[in-house]
Coordinates of C-alpha atoms and ligand atoms in Angstrom, one line a residue:
M22 CA -89.7 56.6 88.7
N23 CA -88.0 54.5 92.2
A24 CA -85.2 55.7 94.4
R25 CA -82.9 53.5 92.1
D26 CA -83.6 54.8 88.8
N27 CA -84.0 58.5 89.9
L28 CA -80.2 57.3 91.3
T29 CA -79.2 56.5 88.1
T30 CA -80.5 59.4 86.1
V31 CA -79.2 62.1 88.8
L32 CA -75.6 60.7 88.2
D33 CA -76.1 60.4 84.9
A34 CA -76.8 64.4 84.8
I35 CA -73.9 64.9 87.1
A36 CA -71.9 63.3 84.8
K37 CA -73.0 65.6 81.2
A38 CA -72.4 68.8 83.9
E39 CA -69.2 68.1 84.7
A40 CA -68.5 67.6 81.0
D41 CA -70.6 70.3 79.4
A42 CA -68.7 72.5 82.1
G43 CA -65.2 71.2 81.0
R44 CA -64.5 69.4 84.1
A45 CA -63.1 66.3 85.0
T46 CA -65.0 63.2 85.1
N47 CA -66.0 62.3 88.7
S48 CA -64.8 65.7 90.4
V49 CA -68.2 66.0 91.7
R50 CA -69.2 63.9 94.5
L51 CA -73.3 63.2 95.0
V52 CA -74.5 63.6 98.6
A53 CA -77.9 61.7 99.0
V54 CA -80.0 63.8 100.9
S55 CA -82.2 61.1 103.1
K56 CA -83.9 63.3 105.3
T57 CA -87.3 62.4 106.5
H58 CA -87.1 59.0 104.7
D59 CA -86.7 56.0 106.6
A60 CA -83.8 53.0 106.7
D61 CA -86.4 50.8 104.3
A62 CA -86.3 54.1 101.9
I63 CA -82.5 54.8 102.0
R64 CA -81.2 50.7 102.0
P65 CA -82.1 50.2 98.3
V66 CA -80.2 53.4 97.4
I67 CA -77.2 52.0 99.4
E68 CA -77.6 48.6 97.6
A69 CA -77.3 50.3 94.3
G70 CA -73.8 51.7 95.0
Q71 CA -74.6 55.1 96.8
R72 CA -72.2 55.6 99.9
V73 CA -72.6 59.1 100.5
F74 CA -75.7 60.6 102.5
G75 CA -76.9 64.2 104.3
E76 CA -79.2 64.6 107.2
N77 CA -80.0 68.2 108.2
R78 CA -81.2 66.6 111.9
V79 CA -78.6 65.0 114.8
Q80 CA -81.3 63.2 116.1
E81 CA -83.3 61.8 113.2
A82 CA -80.5 60.4 111.8
Q83 CA -79.4 58.6 115.4
G84 CA -82.4 56.9 115.0
K85 CA -81.6 55.4 111.2
W86 CA -77.6 55.1 110.4
P87 CA -76.0 53.5 113.0
G88 CA -77.6 50.2 111.5
L89 CA -77.7 51.4 108.3
K90 CA -73.9 51.8 108.8
E91 CA -73.1 48.8 110.5
E92 CA -75.1 46.9 107.5
T93 CA -73.0 48.3 104.9
A94 CA -69.1 49.2 104.9
G95 CA -68.1 52.9 103.5
I96 CA -70.7 55.1 104.5
E97 CA -70.2 58.4 104.6
L98 CA -72.7 60.9 106.9
H99 CA -73.1 64.7 106.0
L100 CA -74.8 66.8 108.4
I101 CA -76.3 70.0 106.6
G102 CA -78.5 71.2 109.1
P103 CA -78.2 73.5 111.3
L104 CA -76.2 72.8 114.6
Q105 CA -77.1 73.5 117.9
S106 CA -74.0 73.3 120.7
N107 CA -76.4 70.6 122.8
K108 CA -76.1 68.3 119.7
A109 CA -72.5 68.6 119.1
E110 CA -71.6 65.3 120.7
D111 CA -74.1 63.7 119.2
A112 CA -73.0 64.8 115.7
V113 CA -68.9 64.6 116.5
A114 CA -70.2 60.9 116.8
L115 CA -72.1 60.2 113.8
F116 CA -71.4 62.3 111.2
D117 CA -68.1 62.1 109.0
V118 CA -68.4 65.5 107.5
I119 CA -70.2 68.5 109.3
E120 CA -70.8 70.9 106.7
T121 CA -72.5 73.3 109.1
I122 CA -69.4 74.8 111.1
D123 CA -70.6 78.8 111.2
R124 CA -70.3 80.6 114.4
E125 CA -67.5 80.5 117.1
K126 CA -69.3 79.2 119.6
I127 CA -70.5 76.2 117.6
A128 CA -66.9 76.3 116.4
R129 CA -65.1 76.1 120.0
T130 CA -67.7 72.9 121.0
I131 CA -66.8 70.7 118.0
A132 CA -63.5 71.3 118.5
R133 CA -63.3 70.0 122.5
E134 CA -65.8 67.4 121.5
M135 CA -63.3 65.9 118.7
E136 CA -60.5 66.3 121.3
K137 CA -62.5 64.1 123.7
Q138 CA -63.6 61.7 121.3
G139 CA -60.5 61.3 119.5
R140 CA -62.9 61.9 116.4
K141 CA -62.0 63.7 113.2
P142 CA -65.0 64.6 111.1
K143 CA -64.2 66.6 107.9
L144 CA -65.6 70.6 108.9
Y145 CA -67.3 72.8 106.6
V146 CA -67.8 76.3 107.1
Q147 CA -71.7 77.2 106.1
V148 CA -71.4 80.8 104.5
N149 CA -75.0 82.9 104.3
T150 CA -74.4 84.2 100.7
G151 CA -77.8 85.8 100.8
G152 CA -77.5 87.7 104.1
E153 CA -81.0 85.9 104.8
E154 CA -81.9 86.9 108.7
Q155 CA -83.8 83.5 109.0
K156 CA -80.9 81.2 107.4
A157 CA -77.5 79.6 109.4
G158 CA -74.1 80.7 108.3
I159 CA -71.3 83.1 108.6
A160 CA -71.5 86.2 106.3
P161 CA -69.7 86.1 103.5
E162 CA -67.6 89.4 104.5
E163 CA -66.9 87.2 107.6
T164 CA -66.1 84.1 106.1
V165 CA -62.5 84.6 105.2
S166 CA -61.5 85.9 109.5
F167 CA -64.0 83.0 110.2
V168 CA -62.2 80.3 108.5
G169 CA -58.9 81.6 110.0
F170 CA -60.2 81.8 113.5
C171 CA -61.1 77.8 113.1
R172 CA -57.3 76.9 111.6
D173 CA -55.2 79.2 113.4
E174 CA -57.1 79.7 116.9
L175 CA -58.9 76.2 117.0
G176 CA -56.5 73.9 115.1
L177 CA -59.8 73.0 113.2
A178 CA -58.8 71.5 109.7
I179 CA -61.7 73.5 107.7
E180 CA -62.0 71.7 103.9
G181 CA -64.3 73.4 102.5
L182 CA -67.7 75.9 102.4
M183 CA -71.2 75.2 101.7
C184 CA -74.1 77.3 101.1
I185 CA -77.9 77.3 100.6
P186 CA -79.2 79.9 98.1
P187 CA -82.2 82.0 99.0
V188 CA -84.9 80.1 97.2
D189 CA -86.3 82.8 95.2
E190 CA -83.3 84.2 93.4
N191 CA -81.1 82.6 90.7
P192 CA -78.6 80.1 92.3
G193 CA -76.1 81.8 90.3
P194 CA -74.2 84.6 91.4
H195 CA -74.5 82.8 95.2
F196 CA -72.9 79.8 93.7
A197 CA -70.0 82.2 92.2
L198 CA -69.7 83.7 95.5
L199 CA -68.7 80.7 97.9
A200 CA -66.5 79.6 94.7
K201 CA -64.5 83.0 95.1
L202 CA -64.5 82.7 98.9
A203 CA -63.5 79.5 99.2
G204 CA -60.4 80.5 96.5
E205 CA -59.9 83.5 98.9
C206 CA -59.6 81.0 101.8
G207 CA -57.5 78.3 100.0
L208 CA -60.5 75.7 100.7
E209 CA -61.2 73.0 98.0
K210 CA -64.4 71.9 98.8
L211 CA -67.4 73.4 97.6
S212 CA -70.8 72.0 98.9
M213 CA -73.6 73.8 96.9
G214 CA -76.4 72.8 94.4
M215 CA -79.8 70.9 95.3
S216 CA -82.6 69.2 93.2
G217 CA -83.5 72.3 91.7
D218 CA -79.6 73.7 90.7
Y219 CA -76.8 71.3 91.2
E220 CA -76.1 71.4 87.3
T221 CA -75.8 75.2 87.8
A222 CA -73.7 74.4 91.0
I223 CA -71.3 72.0 89.2
A224 CA -71.1 74.9 86.1
F225 CA -69.8 77.0 89.2
G226 CA -67.3 74.9 90.5
A227 CA -69.3 72.5 93.0
T228 CA -67.2 69.5 94.6
E229 CA -70.4 68.1 96.2
V230 CA -73.8 68.6 95.1
R231 CA -76.7 68.0 98.1
V232 CA -79.4 66.2 96.4
G233 CA -82.6 64.8 98.0
S234 CA -86.3 64.9 96.3
A235 CA -84.5 63.8 92.9
I236 CA -83.9 60.6 93.9
F237 CA -86.0 59.9 96.7
G238 CA -88.9 62.0 95.9
A239 CA -90.9 64.7 97.4
R240 CA -90.8 64.7 101.3
D241 CA -93.7 64.5 103.1
Y242 CA -93.4 66.0 106.3
S243 CA -96.9 65.7 107.9
V244 CA -96.0 62.1 109.4
Ligands
LIG513 C1 -83.2 69.3 101.7 C2 -81.7 69.7 101.3 C3 -80.9 69.3 100.6 C4 -81.9 68.8 99.5 O1 -82.6 69.2 99.2 P1 -83.1 69.1 97.8 O2 -84.3 70.3 96.9 O3 -84.4 67.8 98.3 O4 -82.7 68.1 96.7 C5 -80.0 70.5 100.0 N1 -79.0 70.8 100.9 C6 -79.7 71.2 102.4 C7 -79.0 71.8 103.2 C8 -81.1 70.6 102.9 O5 -81.3 70.8 103.8

């Protein structure tokens, strides 16, 4: 199957998962994760109508997305990977949504860059629902106060929460935890679910699913 056909398959599965969960049609948005794939691989998916894409590395995204954005109006680019302070300027300049705000320092840096550039990407807070040491994200028990800090101290309009459950665990409880925390924060956007579990995430209330390999095929990190 090519990426175009895969896109159709994923969109159909999203629609079915929405219906099965008793949710409104088009209540879930697909973020097509194009990391490791070059502009030529991405273009057919844009031509098929997809406009929302995710990348996990600022530098890699800079190599392909300015050109692709110029070719097609209405592209919305999400940063879904960990963000370093020295990349904040570039991230604010390129991305329309930054999903990985997860600590005071980066929140302050992003706020400063937004002010400086006069750009306002939408912002989500990443939560480390599994408490994994190697994984980015704020601890679940600190999420409500951190979102409050971003809002009240920095004036950042946080719109949602994002998580990546541990690979070796049933994702359901992690999705449920993220949904509960979003409720406590008064946030509506929930970015959760990847190729292996987006239908489950939709059942738990995901408003955005981040799907890569089910659309673009397996990633080759050797090139
Ligand atoms: C790579 C990635 C995805 C997509 O993963 P697939 O399993 O290929 O769908 C989703 N979210 C994040 C944060 C990623 O880094």
